Tab-separated table of C-alpha atoms and ligand atoms in Angstrom:
chain	number	residue	atom	x	y	z
A	7	ALA	CA	-6.342	22.295	19.215
A	8	LYS	CA	-8.520	25.923	19.960
A	9	ASN	CA	-7.526	26.786	16.360
A	10	ASN	CA	-8.820	23.897	14.993
A	11	PRO	CA	-12.026	23.067	16.465
A	12	ASN	CA	-14.260	20.136	14.768
A	13	GLU	CA	-11.007	18.770	13.502
A	14	PRO	CA	-10.213	15.496	15.382
A	15	GLU	CA	-8.330	13.725	12.087
A	16	PHE	CA	-6.125	16.259	11.841
A	17	LEU	CA	-5.229	17.010	15.224
A	18	GLN	CA	-4.636	13.252	15.434
A	19	ALA	CA	-1.923	13.510	12.510
A	20	VAL	CA	-0.511	16.540	13.632
A	21	ARG	CA	-0.208	15.277	17.085
A	22	GLU	CA	1.684	11.960	16.277
A	23	VAL	CA	3.705	14.066	13.636
A	24	ALA	CA	4.358	16.499	16.606
A	25	GLU	CA	5.555	13.532	19.504
A	26	THR	CA	8.527	12.291	17.270
A	27	VAL	CA	9.649	15.798	15.553
A	28	ILE	CA	9.405	18.357	18.618
A	29	PRO	CA	12.060	15.951	20.597
A	30	PHE	CA	13.921	15.990	16.893
A	31	ILE	CA	14.044	19.717	17.047
A	32	GLU	CA	15.196	20.351	20.703
A	33	LYS	CA	18.425	18.843	19.832
A	34	ASN	CA	19.151	20.503	17.210
A	35	PRO	CA	19.111	24.127	16.986
A	36	LYS	CA	19.101	25.070	13.453
A	37	TYR	CA	15.329	24.085	13.287
A	38	GLN	CA	14.738	26.256	16.265
A	39	GLY	CA	13.120	29.572	16.488
A	40	LYS	CA	11.413	29.897	13.136
A	41	MET	CA	8.115	28.752	13.858
A	42	LEU	CA	8.899	25.704	11.398
A	43	LEU	CA	6.270	22.907	12.839
A	44	GLU	CA	3.575	26.460	13.591
A	45	ARG	CA	4.134	27.190	9.784
A	46	MET	CA	3.506	23.381	7.975
A	47	VAL	CA	0.587	22.939	10.381
A	48	GLU	CA	-1.068	25.983	8.573
A	49	PRO	CA	-2.244	24.955	5.091
A	50	GLU	CA	-0.747	27.860	2.924
A	51	ARG	CA	-4.244	27.877	1.151
A	52	VAL	CA	-7.648	26.449	1.231
A	53	MET	CA	-10.266	26.806	-1.656
A	54	MET	CA	-13.861	25.452	-0.360
A	55	PHE	CA	-16.326	25.649	-3.650
A	56	ARG	CA	-19.521	24.623	-4.351
A	57	VAL	CA	-20.407	22.129	-6.829
A	58	ALA	CA	-23.702	21.833	-8.322
A	59	TRP	CA	-24.631	19.059	-11.106
A	60	VAL	CA	-27.866	18.002	-12.622
A	61	ASP	CA	-28.289	13.866	-11.413
A	62	ASP	CA	-30.931	11.276	-14.262
A	63	LYS	CA	-33.692	12.495	-13.056
A	64	GLY	CA	-32.967	16.198	-13.868
A	65	GLN	CA	-33.280	17.524	-10.150
A	66	THR	CA	-30.471	19.440	-9.362
A	67	GLN	CA	-27.573	18.208	-6.605
A	68	VAL	CA	-25.058	20.380	-4.570
A	69	ASN	CA	-21.882	18.998	-2.833
A	70	LYS	CA	-19.455	20.721	-1.296
A	71	GLY	CA	-15.819	20.572	-3.138
A	72	TYR	CA	-12.366	21.513	-1.652
A	73	ARG	CA	-8.679	21.774	-2.321
A	74	ILE	CA	-6.207	22.121	0.388
A	75	GLN	CA	-2.899	23.652	-1.142
A	76	MET	CA	-0.598	22.617	2.340
A	77	ASN	CA	2.866	22.849	1.331
A	78	SER	CA	5.035	24.003	-1.159
A	79	ALA	CA	8.630	24.207	-0.556
A	80	ILE	CA	9.873	21.332	-2.013
A	81	GLY	CA	7.706	21.221	-5.300
A	82	PRO	CA	4.073	21.725	-6.566
A	83	TYR	CA	1.118	21.159	-3.851
A	84	LYS	CA	0.820	17.298	-5.185
A	85	GLY	CA	-1.993	14.763	-3.735
A	86	GLY	CA	-5.197	12.820	-4.101
A	87	LEU	CA	-9.060	14.012	-4.289
A	88	ARG	CA	-11.354	11.716	-2.360
A	89	PHE	CA	-15.375	11.456	-3.217
A	90	HIS	CA	-16.513	9.911	0.297
A	91	PRO	CA	-19.704	11.322	1.982
A	92	SER	CA	-17.607	11.572	4.704
A	93	VAL	CA	-15.113	14.072	3.525
A	94	ASN	CA	-15.086	16.945	5.834
A	95	LEU	CA	-12.086	19.847	6.165
A	96	SER	CA	-10.561	17.963	9.132
A	97	ILE	CA	-10.275	14.775	7.015
A	98	LEU	CA	-8.706	16.680	3.893
A	99	LYS	CA	-6.096	18.472	6.185
A	100	PHE	CA	-4.930	15.616	7.970
A	101	LEU	CA	-4.255	13.791	4.277
A	102	ALA	CA	-2.227	16.898	2.817
A	103	PHE	CA	-0.274	17.289	5.908
A	104	GLU	CA	0.552	13.645	5.979
A	105	GLN	CA	1.155	14.055	2.012
A	106	VAL	CA	3.819	16.704	2.689
A	107	PHE	CA	5.975	14.475	4.529
A	108	LYS	CA	5.051	11.496	2.313
A	109	ASN	CA	5.949	13.128	-0.365
A	110	SER	CA	9.482	14.805	0.882
A	111	LEU	CA	10.475	11.101	1.801
A	112	THR	CA	9.627	10.030	-1.642
A	113	THR	CA	12.946	12.313	-2.373
A	114	LEU	CA	11.156	13.497	-5.697
A	115	PRO	CA	10.273	17.351	-5.745
A	116	MET	CA	6.370	17.472	-4.875
A	117	GLY	CA	4.682	19.838	-1.774
A	118	GLY	CA	1.543	18.074	-0.434
A	119	GLY	CA	-1.925	18.993	-0.944
A	120	LYS	CA	-5.262	16.939	-1.101
A	121	GLY	CA	-8.635	17.891	-1.889
A	122	GLY	CA	-12.188	15.960	-2.729
A	123	SER	CA	-16.226	16.327	-2.317
A	124	ASN	CA	-18.415	14.796	0.441
A	125	PHE	CA	-20.401	13.272	-3.299
A	126	ASP	CA	-21.236	9.384	-2.646
A	127	PRO	CA	-20.072	7.722	-6.219
A	128	LYS	CA	-22.228	4.515	-4.662
A	129	GLY	CA	-25.309	3.793	-6.970
A	130	LYS	CA	-24.455	6.964	-9.396
A	131	SER	CA	-25.043	5.767	-13.177
A	132	ASP	CA	-21.648	6.726	-15.420
A	133	THR	CA	-23.384	9.983	-17.029
A	134	GLU	CA	-23.951	11.080	-12.971
A	135	ILE	CA	-19.984	10.619	-12.201
A	136	MET	CA	-19.177	11.944	-15.709
A	137	ARG	CA	-21.305	15.180	-15.050
A	138	PHE	CA	-19.919	15.650	-11.117
A	139	CYS	CA	-16.478	14.904	-12.321
A	140	GLN	CA	-17.182	18.105	-15.111
A	141	ALA	CA	-18.674	20.562	-12.165
A	142	PHE	CA	-15.938	19.040	-10.280
A	143	MET	CA	-13.341	20.753	-12.735
A	144	THR	CA	-15.107	23.497	-13.865
A	145	GLU	CA	-14.069	25.272	-10.077
A	146	LEU	CA	-10.973	23.410	-9.444
A	147	ALA	CA	-9.355	24.155	-12.763
A	148	ARG	CA	-9.035	27.745	-11.656
A	149	HIS	CA	-6.409	26.617	-8.876
A	150	ILE	CA	-4.467	23.754	-10.341
A	151	GLY	CA	-2.033	23.675	-13.255
A	152	ALA	CA	1.146	20.941	-14.159
A	153	ASP	CA	3.608	23.342	-12.065
A	154	THR	CA	1.544	24.484	-9.269
A	155	ASP	CA	-0.520	21.744	-7.974
A	156	VAL	CA	-1.043	18.944	-9.735
A	157	PRO	CA	-4.289	16.160	-8.225
A	158	ALA	CA	-4.322	12.568	-8.508
A	159	GLY	CA	-6.915	9.896	-7.002
A	160	ASP	CA	-7.840	8.454	-3.278
A	161	ILE	CA	-10.998	7.110	-2.076
A	162	GLY	CA	-13.968	6.746	-5.205
A	163	VAL	CA	-11.490	8.504	-7.525
A	164	GLY	CA	-9.571	6.558	-10.055
A	165	GLY	CA	-8.964	5.960	-13.702
A	166	ARG	CA	-12.704	6.915	-14.854
A	167	GLU	CA	-13.086	10.312	-12.490
A	168	VAL	CA	-9.567	11.216	-13.168
A	169	GLY	CA	-9.945	10.454	-17.104
A	170	TYR	CA	-13.796	12.838	-16.628
A	171	MET	CA	-11.897	15.726	-14.777
A	172	PHE	CA	-8.734	15.494	-17.292
A	173	GLY	CA	-11.331	15.959	-20.202
A	174	GLN	CA	-13.058	18.819	-18.609
A	175	TYR	CA	-9.674	20.190	-17.573
A	176	LYS	CA	-8.163	20.309	-21.108
A	177	LYS	CA	-11.169	21.973	-22.311
A	178	LEU	CA	-11.509	24.972	-19.952
A	179	ARG	CA	-7.692	25.644	-20.544
A	180	ASN	CA	-6.991	24.626	-24.035
A	181	GLU	CA	-3.578	23.097	-23.211
A	182	PHE	CA	-2.456	19.271	-22.920
A	183	THR	CA	-0.749	19.015	-19.619
A	184	GLY	CA	0.078	16.375	-17.021
A	185	VAL	CA	-2.303	18.639	-14.670
A	186	LEU	CA	-3.459	14.841	-13.307
A	187	THR	CA	-1.640	11.576	-12.519
A	188	GLY	CA	-3.074	8.249	-12.763
A	189	LYS	CA	-3.853	9.532	-16.544
A	190	GLY	CA	-5.781	6.676	-18.921
A	191	ILE	CA	-2.219	5.100	-20.935
A	192	THR	CA	-3.526	6.503	-23.675
A	193	PHE	CA	-3.441	9.833	-22.284
A	194	GLY	CA	-0.304	10.516	-20.377
A	195	GLY	CA	-0.647	7.867	-17.887
A	196	SER	CA	2.121	5.849	-16.273
A	197	LEU	CA	2.151	2.094	-16.661
A	198	ILE	CA	2.360	1.056	-12.780
A	199	ARG	CA	0.285	3.957	-12.020
A	200	PRO	CA	-2.492	1.718	-10.743
A	201	GLU	CA	-0.546	-1.068	-9.344
A	202	ALA	CA	2.184	1.346	-7.363
A	203	THR	CA	0.648	2.202	-4.156
A	204	GLY	CA	-0.294	-1.510	-3.481
A	205	TYR	CA	2.560	-2.633	-4.812
A	206	GLY	CA	4.574	-0.086	-2.930
A	207	ASP	CA	3.494	-1.382	0.445
A	208	VAL	CA	4.573	-4.817	-0.170
A	209	TYR	CA	7.858	-3.890	-1.143
A	210	PHE	CA	7.784	-1.487	2.131
A	211	ALA	CA	6.764	-4.513	3.873
A	212	TYR	CA	9.530	-6.523	2.069
A	213	ASN	CA	12.524	-4.614	3.294
A	214	MET	CA	10.893	-4.509	6.976
A	215	LEU	CA	10.522	-8.198	7.188
A	216	LYS	CA	14.508	-8.516	5.416
A	217	THR	CA	15.515	-7.105	8.608
A	218	ARG	CA	14.176	-10.102	10.745
A	219	GLY	CA	15.470	-12.696	8.269
A	220	GLU	CA	12.110	-12.805	6.996
A	221	SER	CA	10.014	-12.750	3.865
A	222	PHE	CA	6.640	-13.035	2.854
A	223	ASP	CA	6.937	-16.658	1.428
A	224	GLY	CA	3.910	-19.131	3.003
A	225	LYS	CA	3.055	-16.633	5.290
A	226	THR	CA	-0.657	-15.796	6.069
A	227	VAL	CA	-1.939	-11.699	4.867
A	228	VAL	CA	-4.986	-10.340	6.221
A	229	ILE	CA	-5.643	-7.438	3.794
A	230	SER	CA	-8.640	-4.711	4.590
A	231	GLY	CA	-10.686	-2.533	1.553
A	232	SER	CA	-10.857	-4.140	-1.577
A	233	GLY	CA	-10.420	-0.980	-4.080
A	234	ASN	CA	-6.954	0.443	-5.804
A	235	VAL	CA	-4.808	-0.388	-2.902
A	236	ALA	CA	-5.987	-3.393	-1.857
A	237	GLN	CA	-6.261	-5.144	-5.180
A	238	TYR	CA	-2.756	-4.526	-6.087
A	239	ALA	CA	-1.169	-5.392	-2.176
A	240	ALA	CA	-3.061	-8.413	-2.674
A	241	GLU	CA	-1.405	-9.419	-5.937
A	242	LYS	CA	2.040	-8.168	-4.851
A	243	ALA	CA	1.592	-9.747	-1.584
A	244	ARG	CA	0.966	-13.381	-3.402
A	245	GLN	CA	3.169	-13.108	-5.900
A	246	LEU	CA	5.670	-13.210	-3.515
A	247	GLY	CA	4.444	-16.389	-1.655
A	248	GLY	CA	2.143	-14.843	0.695
A	249	LYS	CA	-1.468	-16.552	1.171
A	250	VAL	CA	-4.113	-13.749	0.947
A	251	VAL	CA	-6.934	-14.858	3.196
A	252	THR	CA	-9.219	-11.260	3.787
A	253	LEU	CA	-10.295	-8.472	1.250
A	254	SER	CA	-13.379	-6.131	3.045
A	255	ASP	CA	-15.059	-3.171	2.157
A	256	SER	CA	-17.502	-0.892	3.789
A	257	SER	CA	-20.241	-3.706	4.486
A	258	GLY	CA	-17.692	-6.237	6.136
A	259	TYR	CA	-14.962	-8.925	5.026
A	260	ILE	CA	-14.577	-11.939	3.117
A	261	TYR	CA	-12.392	-14.596	4.584
A	262	ASP	CA	-11.264	-17.665	2.184
A	263	ALA	CA	-9.141	-19.971	3.800
A	264	GLU	CA	-7.386	-21.536	0.456
A	265	GLY	CA	-5.968	-18.125	-0.063
A	266	ILE	CA	-7.008	-15.295	-2.995
A	267	ASP	CA	-5.234	-16.593	-5.857
A	268	GLU	CA	-4.962	-14.986	-9.390
A	269	GLU	CA	-7.774	-16.208	-10.578
A	270	LYS	CA	-9.926	-15.107	-7.789
A	271	LEU	CA	-8.557	-11.841	-7.278
A	272	ALA	CA	-9.433	-11.072	-11.368
A	273	TYR	CA	-13.179	-11.579	-9.877
A	274	VAL	CA	-12.584	-9.127	-6.952
A	275	MET	CA	-11.215	-6.688	-9.716
A	276	GLU	CA	-14.280	-7.618	-11.632
A	277	ILE	CA	-16.803	-6.842	-9.100
A	278	LYS	CA	-15.071	-3.449	-8.067
A	279	ASN	CA	-13.759	-2.243	-10.765
A	280	VAL	CA	-16.436	-2.894	-13.407
A	281	ASN	CA	-19.366	-3.538	-11.908
A	282	TYR	CA	-18.930	-1.161	-8.869
A	283	GLY	CA	-20.314	-3.779	-6.706
A	284	ARG	CA	-19.624	-5.181	-3.248
A	285	ILE	CA	-17.447	-7.920	-1.775
A	286	SER	CA	-19.856	-10.115	-0.588
A	287	ASP	CA	-20.214	-10.869	-4.554
A	288	TYR	CA	-17.363	-12.770	-4.324
A	289	LEU	CA	-19.059	-15.202	-2.363
A	290	ASN	CA	-21.313	-15.705	-5.785
A	291	LYS	CA	-18.344	-17.487	-7.609
A	292	TYR	CA	-16.429	-18.759	-4.373
A	293	PRO	CA	-19.057	-20.205	-2.176
A	294	ASN	CA	-16.308	-21.759	-0.016
A	295	ALA	CA	-15.487	-18.297	1.431
A	296	LYS	CA	-17.232	-16.648	4.131
A	297	PHE	CA	-18.839	-13.129	4.106
A	298	VAL	CA	-18.449	-11.659	8.015
A	299	ALA	CA	-20.916	-8.761	7.662
A	300	GLY	CA	-20.307	-5.523	9.450
A	301	LYS	CA	-16.712	-6.439	10.852
A	302	THR	CA	-13.334	-5.645	9.901
A	303	PRO	CA	-10.753	-8.645	8.981
A	304	TRP	CA	-8.587	-8.324	11.923
A	305	GLU	CA	-9.910	-11.333	14.012
A	306	VAL	CA	-8.526	-13.269	11.404
A	307	LYS	CA	-4.896	-15.057	12.567
A	308	CYS	CA	-2.333	-13.700	10.212
A	309	ASP	CA	1.539	-13.333	9.819
A	310	ILE	CA	1.040	-9.731	7.777
A	311	ALA	CA	-1.733	-7.220	8.190
A	312	LEU	CA	-1.980	-4.894	5.317
A	313	PRO	CA	-4.686	-2.402	6.370
A	314	CYS	CA	-5.779	-0.686	2.636
A	315	ALA	CA	-9.458	0.429	3.311
A	316	THR	CA	-9.684	3.752	5.230
A	317	GLN	CA	-8.471	6.091	8.326
A	318	ASN	CA	-8.785	4.781	11.952
A	319	GLU	CA	-10.077	1.053	10.979
A	320	LEU	CA	-8.272	-0.470	13.108
A	321	ASN	CA	-8.201	0.302	16.834
A	322	GLY	CA	-6.363	-0.335	19.771
A	323	ASP	CA	-8.709	-4.130	20.388
A	324	ASP	CA	-7.852	-4.951	17.141
A	325	ALA	CA	-4.068	-4.345	17.535
A	326	LYS	CA	-3.837	-6.393	20.508
A	327	MET	CA	-5.773	-9.406	18.834
A	328	LEU	CA	-3.426	-9.441	16.085
A	329	VAL	CA	-0.453	-9.614	18.277
A	330	ALA	CA	-2.401	-12.195	20.397
A	331	ASN	CA	-2.263	-14.191	17.433
A	332	GLY	CA	1.231	-13.768	16.484
A	333	CYS	CA	1.373	-11.437	13.805
A	334	ILE	CA	4.660	-9.902	13.101
A	335	CYS	CA	4.379	-6.842	10.869
A	336	VAL	CA	1.861	-4.459	9.433
A	337	ALA	CA	2.440	-2.426	7.192
A	338	GLU	CA	-0.625	0.669	6.208
A	339	GLY	CA	-1.410	0.646	2.853
A	340	ALA	CA	-4.520	3.122	3.413
A	341	ASN	CA	-3.527	6.652	5.623
A	342	MET	CA	-3.714	6.434	8.980
A	343	PRO	CA	-5.839	3.324	9.268
A	344	SER	CA	-4.431	2.707	12.791
A	345	THR	CA	-5.420	4.597	15.431
A	346	PRO	CA	-2.879	5.872	18.086
A	347	GLU	CA	-3.869	3.067	20.561
A	348	ALA	CA	-3.420	1.030	17.812
A	349	VAL	CA	-0.396	2.101	17.143
A	350	ILE	CA	1.266	1.989	20.763
A	351	VAL	CA	-0.240	-1.401	20.458
A	352	PHE	CA	2.270	-2.519	18.061
A	353	GLN	CA	5.393	-0.779	19.304
A	354	ASP	CA	5.299	-1.809	22.703
A	355	ALA	CA	4.905	-5.686	21.032
A	356	LYS	CA	8.266	-4.401	19.145
A	357	ILE	CA	6.418	-6.342	15.732
A	358	LEU	CA	7.478	-4.114	12.678
A	359	PHE	CA	4.886	-1.122	12.150
A	360	ALA	CA	4.826	0.458	9.250
A	361	PRO	CA	2.885	4.424	8.608
A	362	GLY	CA	1.348	4.994	5.516
A	363	LYS	CA	3.343	7.610	4.820
A	364	ALA	CA	6.351	5.688	4.442
A	365	SER	CA	4.581	2.505	3.331
A	366	ASN	CA	1.893	3.282	0.671
A	367	ALA	CA	4.281	6.197	-0.711
A	368	GLY	CA	4.941	4.448	-3.573
A	369	GLY	CA	1.406	5.573	-5.323
A	370	VAL	CA	2.267	9.025	-5.352
A	371	ALA	CA	6.165	8.407	-6.165
A	372	THR	CA	5.191	6.897	-9.498
A	373	SER	CA	2.674	9.407	-9.753
A	374	GLY	CA	5.891	11.460	-9.762
A	375	LEU	CA	7.056	9.581	-12.414
A	376	GLU	CA	4.563	10.256	-14.572
A	377	MET	CA	4.694	13.895	-14.089
A	378	SER	CA	8.459	13.696	-15.148
A	379	GLN	CA	6.918	11.123	-18.287
A	380	ASN	CA	5.034	13.928	-19.452
A	381	SER	CA	7.396	16.770	-18.733
A	382	LEU	CA	9.665	14.417	-21.572
A	383	ARG	CA	6.709	13.630	-23.562
A	384	LEU	CA	7.638	9.981	-23.184
A	385	SER	CA	6.639	6.965	-21.109
A	386	TRP	CA	8.856	4.457	-19.716
A	387	THR	CA	8.361	0.390	-19.762
A	388	SER	CA	6.499	-1.130	-17.021
A	389	GLU	CA	9.837	-2.919	-16.287
A	390	GLU	CA	11.682	0.498	-15.836
A	391	VAL	CA	8.677	2.425	-13.582
A	392	ASP	CA	8.693	-0.794	-11.205
A	393	ASP	CA	12.149	-0.677	-10.732
A	394	ARG	CA	12.654	3.163	-9.649
A	395	LEU	CA	8.848	1.907	-7.499
A	396	LYS	CA	10.911	-0.559	-5.824
A	397	ARG	CA	14.088	1.414	-5.741
A	398	ILE	CA	12.252	4.318	-3.709
A	399	MET	CA	10.889	2.048	-1.057
A	400	TYR	CA	13.623	0.668	-0.797
A	401	ASN	CA	15.249	4.302	-0.136
A	402	ILE	CA	12.403	4.965	1.828
A	403	HIS	CA	12.969	2.530	3.971
A	404	GLU	CA	16.358	3.245	4.567
A	405	SER	CA	15.563	7.047	5.541
A	406	CYS	CA	13.420	5.340	8.382
A	407	VAL	CA	15.950	3.101	9.292
A	408	GLU	CA	18.531	6.079	9.705
A	409	TYR	CA	16.115	8.482	12.014
A	410	GLY	CA	14.339	5.871	13.718
A	411	SER	CA	16.820	3.067	14.806
A	412	ASP	CA	17.011	3.437	18.767
A	413	GLY	CA	20.507	1.980	19.166
A	414	SER	CA	19.025	-1.287	20.038
A	415	GLY	CA	18.221	-2.986	17.098
A	416	TYR	CA	15.175	-2.020	17.252
A	417	VAL	CA	13.360	0.908	14.049
A	418	ASP	CA	10.857	3.112	15.095
A	419	TYR	CA	9.163	3.349	11.566
A	420	VAL	CA	6.956	6.219	12.658
A	421	LYS	CA	9.827	8.879	14.387
A	422	GLY	CA	11.508	7.071	11.318
A	423	ALA	CA	9.155	8.609	8.533
A	424	ASN	CA	8.596	11.929	10.530
A	425	VAL	CA	11.899	13.375	11.287
A	426	ALA	CA	13.173	12.256	7.633
A	427	GLY	CA	10.181	13.974	6.123
A	428	PHE	CA	9.915	16.756	8.326
A	429	VAL	CA	14.238	17.585	7.697
A	430	LYS	CA	14.064	18.153	3.803
A	431	VAL	CA	10.676	20.185	4.349
A	432	ALA	CA	12.661	22.225	6.988
A	433	ASP	CA	15.253	22.751	4.880
A	434	ALA	CA	13.558	24.053	2.205
A	435	MET	CA	11.385	26.661	4.141
A	436	LEU	CA	14.303	27.798	6.358
A	437	ALA	CA	16.215	28.790	2.371
A	438	GLN	CA	13.368	30.418	1.274
A	439	GLY	CA	12.965	32.629	4.431
A	440	VAL	CA	9.885	33.470	6.266
A	441	VAL	CA	6.954	33.791	3.273
B	528	NDP	P1	-10.708	2.899	-3.249
B	528	NDP	O1	-12.224	3.483	-3.655
B	528	NDP	O2	-10.185	1.845	-4.396
B	528	NDP	O3	-11.068	1.838	-2.206
B	528	NDP	C1	-11.346	2.488	-0.939
B	528	NDP	C2	-11.778	0.560	-0.032
B	528	NDP	O4	-11.676	1.173	0.928
B	528	NDP	C3	-13.559	0.426	-0.902
B	528	NDP	O5	-13.031	-1.065	-0.355
B	528	NDP	C4	-14.223	1.008	0.501
B	528	NDP	O6	-15.062	0.104	0.414
B	528	NDP	C5	-13.266	0.890	1.469
B	528	NDP	N1	-13.855	2.127	2.336
B	528	NDP	C6	-13.488	3.388	2.216
B	528	NDP	N2	-14.148	3.789	3.249
B	528	NDP	C7	-14.337	3.164	3.791
B	528	NDP	C8	-15.109	3.172	5.506
B	528	NDP	N3	-15.433	4.781	6.181
B	528	NDP	N4	-15.026	2.224	6.161
B	528	NDP	C9	-14.840	0.838	5.650
B	528	NDP	N5	-14.330	0.755	4.674
B	528	NDP	C10	-13.909	2.107	3.600
B	528	NDP	O7	-9.430	3.756	-2.347
B	528	NDP	P2	-8.491	3.736	-2.453
B	528	NDP	O8	-7.600	2.039	-2.484
B	528	NDP	O9	-7.661	4.533	-3.362
B	528	NDP	O10	-7.738	4.062	-1.398
B	528	NDP	C11	-7.687	3.273	0.208
B	528	NDP	C12	-6.845	4.025	0.995
B	528	NDP	O11	-5.311	4.071	0.586
B	528	NDP	C13	-7.056	5.846	2.017
B	528	NDP	O12	-6.819	5.655	3.014
B	528	NDP	C14	-6.458	6.080	0.713
B	528	NDP	O13	-6.080	7.660	1.034
B	528	NDP	C15	-4.959	5.383	0.737
B	528	NDP	N6	-4.070	5.427	-0.192
B	528	NDP	C16	-4.018	5.472	-1.688
B	528	NDP	C17	-3.757	5.841	-2.521
B	528	NDP	C18	-3.820	5.530	-4.633
B	528	NDP	O14	-2.680	5.713	-5.394
B	528	NDP	N7	-5.011	5.444	-4.192
B	528	NDP	C19	-2.023	6.388	-2.106
B	528	NDP	C20	-2.091	6.627	-1.236
B	528	NDP	C21	-2.976	6.061	-0.003
B	528	NDP	P3	-16.565	1.182	-0.038
B	528	NDP	O15	-16.704	0.109	-1.584
B	528	NDP	O16	-17.911	-0.144	0.459
B	528	NDP	O17	-16.671	1.972	0.081
């Protein structure tokens, strides 16, 4: 903690990993004495830079830009870019650290990284977004490359932003490579990449539920967020027979007791992806639903909860409420949405709980598949990518069970994900020497 002052999110993420990995290291002499965990918590490289751009009024704006290259033991750095006013070094280091373990779990050859800016996309015009993305990439371009570091989207960075950044990279470097994932289908993007994180989260929950003879069928599902991950988690949960009753954004949540069906979800996608509006706009078309301002949806009674908005959005009291209301399964679509207190509540109640680094790994896994397709210069069908995604989520679940079973039938998915993710990176670091 004294080496990383003012980095609470980063320390939170490291502590959670250390608590499960240190006991494993103590039992396995091979991993002792090489300062493995100490090396893993230190980013290989951190870039911080100025992003200056001109807004529609002709005024100059200045933002902070970052790229954290955390660990390249098992492949090129890989991880998204986040544009949100809350972005700082601590948040990006926590995300980059988590990404190392997550990418290892996917079984694909990807190291870990993360980046972004404190730029606030809300209320910006399309041309302002484009100029910002170009200014951001003008600096970032010198640090990344298809075999070095391959960024993708995250909060505030979707297909539109990736497109603008890809265009600028191509112009600066005069090369057409798979330097970013989440690209448009017409220029190297992969089918199912937009859906992958949300779908993957539901596939993971499906595998967890199966261990207890349960499924999504007929279950009430509460989801937070209404962005990329939340939208496709809602779609897949519904396709598997679940009834999704909530979605949210930073202003509050909507509750639709009748369930958010295909048509209603299409409207959410229009609100969020076309009009860049607020989730409360849902009531314009579906006035029977309720909008609860300034709150998260965890007070709504449900069987399955999928937190898909942001870090620390579900605290200990929320967790107690979920458990008391009979929730049997929580699968994180966002990164670290549950606070440490909430995780303890879920684990003490012995309900199914999956940490984001396992259950949301489908996004980066499909980014890995996009990289493969770009290298091969061909594209796979939706079915092919979806099948691979399903298989990857199944395998991640198996790894968690292997390393997280306590012998009594209970699976600690936090321990399972951390240890399974650690082993592969640690073995590669040992083989590559102290560098
Ligand atoms: P989007 O930008 O598409 O959506 C983010 C959603 O979360 C919006 O509904 C947003 O509401 C809400 N949100 C963001 N910040 C806050 C906040 N501080 N308080 C309350 N609500 C907030 O992002 P994604 O769906 O891509 O990402 C969501 C989560 O999933 C993040 O934790 C991300 O790291 C994680 N993730 C994403 C992956 C991907 O492939 N995109 C892969 C793996 C993990 P509002 O519009 O009001 O800001």
